[in-house]
mmCIF file of C-alpha atoms in Angstrom:
data_model
loop_
_atom_site.group_PDB
_atom_site.id
_atom_site.type_symbol
_atom_site.label_atom_id
_atom_site.label_comp_id
_atom_site.label_asym_id
_atom_site.label_seq_id
_atom_site.Cartn_x
_atom_site.Cartn_y
_atom_site.Cartn_z
ATOM 1 C CA MET A 1 95.145 -11.867 162.702
ATOM 2 C CA GLU A 2 94.766 -10.557 159.077
ATOM 3 C CA LYS A 3 91.445 -10.596 157.607
ATOM 4 C CA SER A 4 90.920 -13.190 155.018
ATOM 5 C CA VAL A 5 88.861 -12.483 151.696
ATOM 6 C CA ASP A 6 86.716 -15.269 150.310
ATOM 7 C CA PRO A 7 87.668 -15.752 146.933
ATOM 8 C CA ALA A 8 85.003 -15.860 144.185
ATOM 9 C CA PRO A 9 83.871 -18.820 142.779
ATOM 10 C CA SER A 10 85.731 -19.497 139.511
ATOM 11 C CA LEU A 11 86.320 -15.767 139.148
ATOM 12 C CA SER A 12 87.126 -14.755 135.390
ATOM 13 C CA ILE A 13 87.522 -10.751 135.158
ATOM 14 C CA SER A 14 87.192 -11.410 131.281
ATOM 15 C CA ALA A 15 83.950 -13.358 131.506
ATOM 16 C CA PHE A 16 82.458 -10.986 133.890
ATOM 17 C CA PHE A 17 82.931 -8.283 131.685
ATOM 18 C CA ALA A 18 81.918 -9.868 128.611
ATOM 19 C CA GLY A 19 78.933 -8.224 126.888
ATOM 20 C CA LYS A 20 78.719 -5.893 129.862
ATOM 21 C CA THR A 21 77.624 -2.125 129.499
ATOM 22 C CA VAL A 22 79.872 -0.026 131.621
ATOM 23 C CA LEU A 23 78.966 3.700 132.748
ATOM 24 C CA LEU A 24 82.212 5.425 133.610
ATOM 25 C CA THR A 25 82.367 8.972 134.865
ATOM 26 C CA GLY A 26 85.247 11.127 135.042
ATOM 27 C CA ALA A 27 86.751 9.720 131.938
ATOM 28 C CA THR A 28 88.688 12.931 131.155
ATOM 29 C CA GLY A 29 90.703 12.455 134.462
ATOM 30 C CA PHE A 30 94.033 10.813 135.429
ATOM 31 C CA LEU A 31 92.625 7.688 136.741
ATOM 32 C CA ALA A 32 89.205 6.941 134.763
ATOM 33 C CA LYS A 33 91.298 7.394 131.647
ATOM 34 C CA ALA A 34 93.607 4.740 132.632
ATOM 35 C CA ILE A 35 90.687 2.234 133.545
ATOM 36 C CA LEU A 36 89.296 2.728 130.278
ATOM 37 C CA GLU A 37 92.314 2.047 128.366
ATOM 38 C CA LYS A 38 92.822 -0.940 130.665
ATOM 39 C CA ILE A 39 89.339 -2.283 129.723
ATOM 40 C CA LEU A 40 89.651 -1.635 126.033
ATOM 41 C CA ARG A 41 93.141 -3.460 125.613
ATOM 42 C CA ASP A 42 92.698 -6.475 128.075
ATOM 43 C CA LEU A 43 89.056 -6.977 127.996
ATOM 44 C CA PRO A 44 87.856 -6.394 124.427
ATOM 45 C CA GLU A 45 85.040 -8.651 125.328
ATOM 46 C CA VAL A 46 83.179 -5.998 127.172
ATOM 47 C CA GLY A 47 79.812 -4.902 125.484
ATOM 48 C CA ARG A 48 80.243 -0.915 125.554
ATOM 49 C CA VAL A 49 81.798 1.874 127.688
ATOM 50 C CA ILE A 50 79.752 4.760 128.138
ATOM 51 C CA LEU A 51 81.444 8.019 129.217
ATOM 52 C CA LEU A 52 79.619 10.461 130.883
ATOM 53 C CA VAL A 53 81.518 13.590 129.711
ATOM 54 C CA ARG A 54 80.659 17.007 131.139
ATOM 55 C CA GLY A 55 80.598 20.357 128.976
ATOM 56 C CA LYS A 56 83.197 22.789 129.716
ATOM 57 C CA GLY A 57 82.091 26.395 130.283
ATOM 58 C CA GLY A 58 80.177 27.464 127.052
ATOM 59 C CA GLU A 59 81.322 24.675 124.846
ATOM 60 C CA ASP A 60 79.106 22.538 122.910
ATOM 61 C CA ARG A 61 77.127 20.286 125.364
ATOM 62 C CA SER A 62 75.763 17.795 123.041
ATOM 63 C CA ASP A 63 76.595 14.282 122.827
ATOM 64 C CA GLU A 64 78.759 15.036 119.647
ATOM 65 C CA GLY A 65 80.498 17.892 121.823
ATOM 66 C CA ALA A 66 81.042 15.053 124.515
ATOM 67 C CA TRP A 67 82.756 12.913 121.841
ATOM 68 C CA ARG A 68 85.148 15.718 120.439
ATOM 69 C CA ARG A 69 86.407 16.428 124.112
ATOM 70 C CA ALA A 70 86.807 12.868 124.479
ATOM 71 C CA GLU A 71 88.825 12.557 120.971
ATOM 72 C CA THR A 72 90.894 15.318 122.350
ATOM 73 C CA GLU A 73 91.281 15.019 126.159
ATOM 74 C CA VAL A 74 91.022 10.952 126.231
ATOM 75 C CA PHE A 75 91.923 9.364 123.121
ATOM 76 C CA GLY A 76 94.369 11.925 122.218
ATOM 77 C CA SER A 77 96.623 10.888 125.103
ATOM 78 C CA ASP A 78 99.731 9.086 124.705
ATOM 79 C CA LEU A 79 98.130 6.586 127.400
ATOM 80 C CA PHE A 80 96.467 5.031 124.289
ATOM 81 C CA ALA A 81 99.860 4.837 122.471
ATOM 82 C CA ARG A 82 100.273 1.145 123.143
ATOM 83 C CA LEU A 83 96.861 0.093 121.871
ATOM 84 C CA ARG A 84 96.646 2.379 118.964
ATOM 85 C CA ARG A 85 100.055 0.166 117.916
ATOM 86 C CA GLU A 86 98.469 -3.162 118.870
ATOM 87 C CA ILE A 87 95.585 -2.495 116.714
ATOM 88 C CA SER A 88 96.728 -0.126 114.122
ATOM 89 C CA CYS A 89 94.693 1.413 111.784
ATOM 90 C CA ASP A 90 91.627 -0.228 113.320
ATOM 91 C CA PHE A 91 91.998 1.761 116.406
ATOM 92 C CA ASP A 92 89.403 4.492 115.338
ATOM 93 C CA ARG A 93 86.880 2.064 114.414
ATOM 94 C CA PHE A 94 87.606 -0.194 117.530
ATOM 95 C CA VAL A 95 86.577 2.817 119.790
ATOM 96 C CA ARG A 96 83.553 3.764 118.051
ATOM 97 C CA GLU A 97 82.344 0.064 118.532
ATOM 98 C CA LYS A 98 83.012 0.339 121.976
ATOM 99 C CA VAL A 99 82.833 3.263 123.502
ATOM 100 C CA GLU A 100 79.868 5.924 123.363
ATOM 101 C CA CYS A 101 80.038 9.541 124.843
ATOM 102 C CA LEU A 102 76.890 11.207 126.567
ATOM 103 C CA ALA A 103 76.914 14.732 127.600
ATOM 104 C CA GLY A 104 76.004 14.532 131.024
ATOM 105 C CA ASP A 105 76.721 15.905 134.669
ATOM 106 C CA VAL A 106 76.435 13.972 138.158
ATOM 107 C CA ARG A 107 75.499 16.500 139.797
ATOM 108 C CA HIS A 108 71.998 16.350 138.398
ATOM 109 C CA SER A 109 69.613 13.880 139.612
ATOM 110 C CA ASP A 110 68.983 12.858 136.209
ATOM 111 C CA LEU A 111 72.653 12.797 135.543
ATOM 112 C CA GLY A 112 72.010 15.862 132.829
ATOM 113 C CA LEU A 113 70.460 13.315 130.444
ATOM 114 C CA GLY A 114 66.553 14.202 130.720
ATOM 115 C CA ALA A 115 63.886 11.506 131.962
ATOM 116 C CA GLU A 116 63.694 9.622 128.532
ATOM 117 C CA ARG A 117 67.408 9.122 127.914
ATOM 118 C CA TYR A 118 68.108 8.661 131.896
ATOM 119 C CA ALA A 119 65.589 5.764 131.842
ATOM 120 C CA SER A 120 67.214 4.358 128.442
ATOM 121 C CA LEU A 121 70.314 4.326 129.924
ATOM 122 C CA GLY A 122 69.184 2.636 132.937
ATOM 123 C CA GLU A 123 68.082 -0.153 130.989
ATOM 124 C CA ALA A 124 71.489 -0.860 129.307
ATOM 125 C CA VAL A 125 73.913 -0.469 131.829
ATOM 126 C CA ASP A 126 75.025 -3.322 134.097
ATOM 127 C CA LEU A 127 78.003 -1.524 136.045
ATOM 128 C CA VAL A 128 78.844 1.844 137.162
ATOM 129 C CA ILE A 129 82.271 3.134 137.863
ATOM 130 C CA ASN A 130 82.351 6.543 139.500
ATOM 131 C CA CYS A 131 85.729 8.433 139.041
ATOM 132 C CA ALA A 132 83.990 11.905 138.794
ATOM 133 C CA ALA A 133 85.258 14.063 141.593
ATOM 134 C CA SER A 134 86.580 17.851 142.526
ATOM 135 C CA VAL A 135 89.971 16.653 144.108
ATOM 136 C CA ASN A 136 90.845 20.300 144.539
ATOM 137 C CA PHE A 137 92.187 20.405 148.645
ATOM 138 C CA ARG A 138 90.688 23.953 148.709
ATOM 139 C CA GLU A 139 87.739 23.657 146.833
ATOM 140 C CA ARG A 140 84.529 25.934 147.663
ATOM 141 C CA LEU A 141 81.904 24.187 149.834
ATOM 142 C CA ASP A 142 78.983 24.213 147.491
ATOM 143 C CA THR A 143 81.246 22.515 144.629
ATOM 144 C CA ALA A 144 82.846 19.831 146.705
ATOM 145 C CA VAL A 145 79.425 18.897 148.207
ATOM 146 C CA ALA A 146 77.827 18.860 144.633
ATOM 147 C CA ILE A 147 80.280 16.870 143.065
ATOM 148 C CA ASN A 148 81.455 14.455 145.844
ATOM 149 C CA VAL A 149 78.420 13.925 147.744
ATOM 150 C CA HIS A 150 75.188 14.642 145.615
ATOM 151 C CA GLY A 151 77.187 13.199 142.687
ATOM 152 C CA VAL A 152 77.521 9.894 144.483
ATOM 153 C CA LYS A 153 74.040 9.998 145.679
ATOM 154 C CA ASN A 154 72.847 10.472 141.988
ATOM 155 C CA LEU A 155 74.904 7.547 140.877
ATOM 156 C CA LEU A 156 73.390 5.425 143.457
ATOM 157 C CA GLU A 157 69.861 5.998 142.746
ATOM 158 C CA PHE A 158 70.862 5.495 139.092
ATOM 159 C CA ALA A 159 72.410 2.107 139.751
ATOM 160 C CA ARG A 160 69.398 0.984 141.975
ATOM 161 C CA THR A 161 67.089 2.075 138.886
ATOM 162 C CA ALA A 162 69.313 0.224 136.700
ATOM 163 C CA GLY A 163 69.876 -2.781 138.792
ATOM 164 C CA ALA A 164 73.537 -2.117 138.461
ATOM 165 C CA LEU A 165 76.643 -2.622 140.799
ATOM 166 C CA LEU A 166 78.371 0.690 141.789
ATOM 167 C CA VAL A 167 82.146 0.900 142.285
ATOM 168 C CA GLN A 168 82.983 4.177 143.924
ATOM 169 C CA VAL A 169 86.441 5.485 143.975
ATOM 170 C CA SER A 170 86.919 7.141 147.133
ATOM 171 C CA THR A 171 90.464 8.030 149.168
ATOM 172 C CA ALA A 172 92.355 6.402 151.688
ATOM 173 C CA TYR A 173 92.393 9.473 153.663
ATOM 174 C CA VAL A 174 88.732 9.459 154.458
ATOM 175 C CA CYS A 175 89.735 8.601 157.857
ATOM 176 C CA GLY A 176 91.241 11.967 158.749
ATOM 177 C CA GLN A 177 93.358 12.305 161.571
ATOM 178 C CA CYS A 178 92.848 9.067 162.910
ATOM 179 C CA ASP A 179 95.828 7.090 164.338
ATOM 180 C CA GLY A 180 96.690 3.208 164.185
ATOM 181 C CA LYS A 181 95.305 0.480 161.857
ATOM 182 C CA ILE A 182 92.635 1.846 159.623
ATOM 183 C CA GLU A 183 90.149 -1.193 158.918
ATOM 184 C CA GLU A 184 88.723 -1.912 155.367
ATOM 185 C CA THR A 185 85.210 -0.518 156.511
ATOM 186 C CA VAL A 186 83.189 2.561 156.456
ATOM 187 C CA VAL A 187 83.768 4.726 159.294
ATOM 188 C CA SER A 188 80.646 6.186 160.487
ATOM 189 C CA GLY A 189 80.544 9.216 162.382
ATOM 190 C CA THR A 190 78.604 10.458 165.367
ATOM 191 C CA ARG A 191 76.455 12.431 163.216
ATOM 192 C CA ASN A 192 73.595 11.016 160.959
ATOM 193 C CA VAL A 193 74.945 11.637 157.563
ATOM 194 C CA ASP A 194 71.808 13.166 156.112
ATOM 195 C CA GLU A 195 71.519 15.962 158.768
ATOM 196 C CA GLU A 196 75.150 16.580 158.233
ATOM 197 C CA ILE A 197 74.508 17.031 154.178
ATOM 198 C CA ALA A 198 71.563 19.500 155.240
ATOM 199 C CA ASP A 199 73.789 21.450 157.316
ATOM 200 C CA LEU A 200 75.787 21.699 154.486
ATOM 201 C CA ARG A 201 73.163 22.918 152.297
ATOM 202 C CA ALA A 202 71.864 25.334 154.995
ATOM 203 C CA ILE A 203 75.592 27.041 155.061
ATOM 204 C CA VAL A 204 75.615 27.332 151.515
ATOM 205 C CA GLU A 205 72.355 29.138 151.263
ATOM 206 C CA ARG A 206 73.359 31.555 154.254
ATOM 207 C CA VAL A 207 76.540 32.416 152.319
ATOM 208 C CA GLU A 208 74.929 33.233 149.181
ATOM 209 C CA ARG A 209 72.228 35.313 151.066
ATOM 210 C CA VAL A 210 74.750 37.186 152.805
ATOM 211 C CA TYR A 211 77.424 37.584 150.023
ATOM 212 C CA PRO A 212 75.668 38.631 146.744
ATOM 213 C CA ASP A 213 79.039 39.629 145.399
ATOM 214 C CA GLU A 214 80.405 36.527 143.330
ATOM 215 C CA SER A 215 84.154 37.137 144.317
ATOM 216 C CA SER A 216 83.021 37.574 148.136
ATOM 217 C CA ARG A 217 80.939 34.654 148.231
ATOM 218 C CA VAL A 218 83.659 32.060 146.623
ATOM 219 C CA ARG A 219 86.132 33.343 148.876
ATOM 220 C CA THR A 220 83.749 32.581 151.962
ATOM 221 C CA LEU A 221 82.557 29.304 150.658
ATOM 222 C CA ILE A 222 86.440 27.943 150.467
ATOM 223 C CA LYS A 223 87.004 29.323 154.000
ATOM 224 C CA GLU A 224 84.089 27.573 155.090
ATOM 225 C CA ALA A 225 84.891 24.355 153.470
ATOM 226 C CA ALA A 226 88.348 24.329 155.251
ATOM 227 C CA HIS A 227 86.983 25.149 158.671
ATOM 228 C CA LEU A 228 84.127 22.582 158.574
ATOM 229 C CA ALA A 229 86.814 19.932 157.301
ATOM 230 C CA ARG A 230 89.196 20.636 160.228
ATOM 231 C CA ALA A 231 86.267 20.805 162.754
ATOM 232 C CA ARG A 232 84.942 17.539 161.619
ATOM 233 C CA GLY A 233 88.508 15.921 161.942
ATOM 234 C CA SER A 234 89.403 15.808 158.137
ATOM 235 C CA ILE A 235 92.609 17.142 156.552
ATOM 236 C CA ASP A 236 90.445 19.104 153.865
ATOM 237 C CA ILE A 237 87.182 19.360 152.268
ATOM 238 C CA TYR A 238 88.351 16.882 149.375
ATOM 239 C CA THR A 239 88.698 14.378 152.067
ATOM 240 C CA TYR A 240 85.834 15.227 154.086
ATOM 241 C CA SER A 241 83.538 15.279 151.458
ATOM 242 C CA LYS A 242 84.564 11.663 150.250
ATOM 243 C CA TYR A 243 84.161 10.379 153.727
ATOM 244 C CA LEU A 244 80.352 11.750 153.807
ATOM 245 C CA SER A 245 79.860 10.160 150.383
ATOM 246 C CA GLU A 246 81.181 6.933 151.804
ATOM 247 C CA CYS A 247 78.612 7.254 154.993
ATOM 248 C CA TYR A 248 75.828 8.063 152.596
ATOM 249 C CA LEU A 249 76.622 4.905 150.498
ATOM 250 C CA GLU A 250 76.541 2.641 153.811
ATOM 251 C CA ARG A 251 73.046 4.285 154.864
ATOM 252 C CA HIS A 252 71.213 4.347 151.582
ATOM 253 C CA ARG A 253 72.734 1.420 149.618
ATOM 254 C CA GLY A 254 69.559 -0.889 150.055
ATOM 255 C CA ASN A 255 70.024 -3.857 147.849
ATOM 256 C CA VAL A 256 72.699 -2.309 145.425
ATOM 257 C CA PRO A 257 76.008 -4.061 145.340
ATOM 258 C CA VAL A 258 78.711 -1.411 146.386
ATOM 259 C CA ALA A 259 82.616 -1.557 146.299
ATOM 260 C CA ILE A 260 84.599 1.517 147.582
ATOM 261 C CA ILE A 261 88.072 1.768 146.205
ATOM 262 C CA ARG A 262 90.584 3.654 148.499
ATOM 263 C CA PRO A 263 93.984 4.467 147.154
ATOM 264 C CA SER A 264 96.409 6.656 148.678
ATOM 265 C CA ILE A 265 98.636 9.022 146.550
ATOM 266 C CA ILE A 266 98.340 7.878 142.945
ATOM 267 C CA GLU A 267 101.448 8.427 141.049
ATOM 268 C CA SER A 268 102.803 7.047 137.709
ATOM 269 C CA SER A 269 102.441 3.536 136.308
ATOM 270 C CA LEU A 270 104.910 0.961 137.252
ATOM 271 C CA SER A 271 104.530 -1.285 134.154
ATOM 272 C CA GLU A 272 101.272 -0.583 132.308
ATOM 273 C CA PRO A 273 100.324 0.572 129.841
ATOM 274 C CA VAL A 274 104.345 1.670 129.838
ATOM 275 C CA PRO A 275 106.407 2.114 132.602
ATOM 276 C CA GLY A 276 106.590 5.795 134.282
ATOM 277 C CA TRP A 277 103.161 7.044 132.425
ATOM 278 C CA ILE A 278 101.702 9.975 134.364
ATOM 279 C CA GLU A 279 99.896 13.239 133.092
ATOM 280 C CA GLY A 280 99.917 16.437 134.840
ATOM 281 C CA LEU A 281 101.301 17.306 138.269
ATOM 282 C CA ARG A 282 100.017 14.832 140.911
ATOM 283 C CA MET A 283 99.743 15.021 144.468
ATOM 284 C CA ALA A 284 103.295 14.706 145.434
ATOM 285 C CA ASP A 285 104.966 15.977 142.314
ATOM 286 C CA PRO A 286 104.682 19.853 143.010
ATOM 287 C CA ILE A 287 106.795 19.301 145.837
ATOM 288 C CA LEU A 288 109.458 17.260 144.013
ATOM 289 C CA LEU A 289 109.491 19.771 141.055
ATOM 290 C CA GLU A 290 109.859 22.752 143.473
ATOM 291 C CA LEU A 291 112.859 20.833 145.177
ATOM 292 C CA GLY A 292 114.436 20.105 141.725
ATOM 293 C CA ARG A 293 114.173 23.980 140.576
ATOM 294 C CA GLY A 294 115.880 25.206 143.711
ATOM 295 C CA LEU A 295 113.070 25.573 146.557
ATOM 296 C CA SER A 296 115.148 26.905 149.721
ATOM 297 C CA SER A 297 113.066 25.011 152.367
ATOM 298 C CA PHE A 298 110.128 23.048 153.134
ATOM 299 C CA PRO A 299 108.828 21.831 156.474
ATOM 300 C CA PHE A 300 108.386 17.974 157.194
ATOM 301 C CA SER A 301 109.647 15.265 159.444
ATOM 302 C CA MET A 302 112.510 13.390 157.554
ATOM 303 C CA ASP A 303 111.282 9.969 158.800
ATOM 304 C CA ALA A 304 107.707 10.542 157.764
ATOM 305 C CA VAL A 305 106.238 8.253 155.119
ATOM 306 C CA ILE A 306 104.606 9.335 151.973
ATOM 307 C CA ASP A 307 102.071 6.754 150.853
ATOM 308 C CA VAL A 308 102.421 6.512 147.019
ATOM 309 C CA VAL A 309 100.965 3.658 144.758
ATOM 310 C CA PRO A 310 101.470 2.928 141.395
ATOM 311 C CA LEU A 311 98.590 4.016 138.961
ATOM 312 C CA ASP A 312 98.154 0.522 137.377
ATOM 313 C CA PHE A 313 97.960 -1.130 140.715
ATOM 314 C CA VAL A 314 94.874 1.191 141.209
ATOM 315 C CA VAL A 315 93.617 0.568 137.857
ATOM 316 C CA LYS A 316 93.710 -3.455 138.325
ATOM 317 C CA THR A 317 92.049 -3.285 141.776
ATOM 318 C CA THR A 318 89.284 -1.177 140.590
ATOM 319 C CA ILE A 319 88.651 -3.747 137.740
ATOM 320 C CA ALA A 320 88.910 -6.884 139.854
ATOM 321 C CA ALA A 321 86.539 -5.352 142.406
ATOM 322 C CA CYS A 322 83.966 -5.044 139.988
ATOM 323 C CA ALA A 323 83.848 -8.685 139.255
ATOM 324 C CA TRP A 324 84.604 -9.564 143.011
ATOM 325 C CA THR A 325 81.669 -7.500 144.339
ATOM 326 C CA THR A 326 79.284 -9.240 142.063
ATOM 327 C CA PHE A 327 79.903 -12.528 143.792
ATOM 328 C CA HIS A 328 79.688 -10.970 147.262
ATOM 329 C CA PRO A 329 76.567 -8.384 146.751
ATOM 330 C CA ASP A 330 75.974 -8.146 150.415
ATOM 331 C CA GLY A 331 77.247 -5.377 152.492
ATOM 332 C CA ILE A 332 79.734 -2.671 151.071
ATOM 333 C CA ARG A 333 83.480 -4.261 150.418
ATOM 334 C CA VAL A 334 86.124 -1.409 150.863
ATOM 335 C CA PHE A 335 89.353 -1.922 148.923
ATOM 336 C CA GLN A 336 92.350 -0.136 150.456
ATOM 337 C CA ILE A 337 95.503 0.292 148.107
ATOM 338 C CA THR A 338 98.449 1.611 149.751
ATOM 339 C CA THR A 339 102.224 0.903 150.139
ATOM 340 C CA GLY A 340 103.056 2.528 153.385
ATOM 341 C CA SER A 341 102.622 -0.296 155.781
ATOM 342 C CA VAL A 342 104.458 -2.841 153.233
ATOM 343 C CA ASN A 343 106.919 -0.672 151.314
ATOM 344 C CA PRO A 344 107.548 2.649 153.048
ATOM 345 C CA LEU A 345 108.989 5.661 151.163
ATOM 346 C CA LEU A 346 110.463 8.047 153.831
ATOM 347 C CA GLN A 347 110.585 11.714 152.957
ATOM 348 C CA ARG A 348 114.378 11.436 153.656
ATOM 349 C CA GLU A 349 114.384 9.173 150.569
ATOM 350 C CA ILE A 350 112.470 11.021 148.564
ATOM 351 C CA ILE A 351 115.119 14.099 148.911
ATOM 352 C CA GLU A 352 118.043 11.519 148.155
ATOM 353 C CA PHE A 353 116.251 10.148 145.009
ATOM 354 C CA THR A 354 115.587 13.863 143.691
ATOM 355 C CA ARG A 355 118.857 14.969 144.569
ATOM 356 C CA SER A 356 120.218 11.908 142.558
ATOM 357 C CA TYR A 357 118.072 12.316 139.562
ATOM 358 C CA PHE A 358 118.647 15.897 139.103
ATOM 359 C CA GLY A 359 122.568 15.248 139.193
ATOM 360 C CA PHE A 360 122.161 12.545 136.679
ATOM 361 C CA PRO A 361 124.284 11.133 134.811
ATOM 362 C CA ASN A 362 127.480 13.190 135.702
ATOM 363 C CA GLY A 363 126.920 14.059 139.299
ATOM 364 C CA GLU A 364 127.160 17.921 138.662
ATOM 365 C CA GLU A 365 125.671 20.170 141.341
ATOM 366 C CA ASN A 366 121.973 20.826 141.459
ATOM 367 C CA PRO A 367 119.439 23.147 143.061
ATOM 368 C CA ALA A 368 118.498 20.477 145.198
ATOM 369 C CA SER A 369 121.653 19.825 146.823
ATOM 370 C CA GLY A 370 121.044 22.796 149.432
ATOM 371 C CA TRP A 371 117.647 22.291 150.556
ATOM 372 C CA ARG A 372 116.794 23.048 154.244
ATOM 373 C CA ILE A 373 114.358 20.997 156.342
ATOM 374 C CA PRO A 374 113.270 23.477 159.242
ATOM 375 C CA PRO A 375 111.116 21.946 161.890
ATOM 376 C CA PRO A 376 107.555 23.149 161.318
ATOM 377 C CA GLY A 377 107.334 25.389 164.140
ATOM 378 C CA ARG A 378 110.258 27.335 162.805
ATOM 379 C CA PHE A 379 109.368 27.570 159.468
ATOM 380 C CA ALA A 380 105.826 28.668 160.400
ATOM 381 C CA ARG A 381 107.314 31.514 162.394
ATOM 382 C CA GLU A 382 109.483 32.410 159.496
ATOM 383 C CA ILE A 383 106.461 32.706 157.138
ATOM 384 C CA ILE A 384 104.607 34.795 159.647
ATOM 385 C CA ARG A 385 107.622 37.215 159.876
ATOM 386 C CA ARG A 386 107.828 37.459 156.144
ATOM 387 C CA VAL A 387 104.061 37.899 155.778
ATOM 388 C CA ARG A 388 104.163 40.707 158.372
ATOM 389 C CA PHE A 389 106.916 42.419 156.754
ATOM 390 C CA LEU A 390 105.367 42.285 153.339
ATOM 391 C CA ARG A 391 102.277 43.832 154.527
ATOM 392 C CA LEU A 392 104.381 46.426 156.231
ATOM 393 C CA ILE A 393 106.189 47.408 152.796
ATOM 394 C CA LYS A 394 102.511 47.164 151.049
ATOM 395 C CA ASN A 395 101.173 49.531 153.689
ATOM 396 C CA LEU A 396 104.137 51.998 153.280
ATOM 397 C CA ALA A 397 103.961 51.909 149.564
ATOM 398 C CA GLU A 398 100.144 52.862 149.336
ATOM 399 C CA ARG A 399 101.068 55.661 151.463
ATOM 400 C CA ILE A 400 103.576 57.227 148.807
ATOM 401 C CA PRO A 401 101.820 60.056 146.777
#
């Protein structure tokens, strides 16, 4: 029997957001940027949206520097073209009225704001939407834990101080190698999450002691991250760190209303703000791009499902979850946004669609036409042979005077 969801009484999303102050993290990223655009375009009743923007490298880390970064990386995106057209010359004024940028960092307990500004922000914020994350599948251990675990911990404490709702963007792949039906609940492991986080911190400290050289330390932290993730049953350090953050929220939430958003592979928009909008190369895009460029082979099962979900589906679910959770503050509500069980996309269909696309409109030959799909075992053996051959050539070349 399918689990039923109690409807929120007289739920009006626009009424919920009216006058609210929203803290949005990760705003320069793909998803948060789209959430911001949707709020500004369809929920202009919102009080303010405060963007917590992290400085880049040695750039100006003042609030004005954060605003300049947002102007370039957020509002400079063609994602906002529709909103610009709709409000014309008033766009800049509207954005300045509705949006505030603060230079900060979720990795710090005070969000990088300092005690006074942290307290002031806590008095103003009603809702926290956390999209800040390291999405690097081969991230170094210390960075993944700092952003994806400690960042969530710090935002939970901020939400507790502010009396605010926390909406955490996670991933549908937190359950790792599990088979069968995945429920919309937090999957608790056999270990205490606090002990697990402490163990990760100890590993990072050991690596820092043993490897004072930066390059060696980074390589080791990347290897440790991959090894730990696989040992814990996860796919990679990204999904493992997201799993830990969910466990932490479940254990330490207290009375903070929390919603967790679990999308699968987020790809281009279906309809909003325009059909097909995407930025950069997303999760599945590099494979499709290389297929079109003439990649000779890639191992996968032709009948395997690749679970992709349109960007605007995730945006709408996240915004709706904010209002829904307010009426259901007890416990943690998990919202999974996937397509594989209701509208599966097979790997063989991706190949067919890609071949058709690169041959459009005249049906001419294209680089994707001769793609080989070897079994994973054969592909792995072929790669090993090639690597050994390259090592042999390298050793011979190094001996040449």
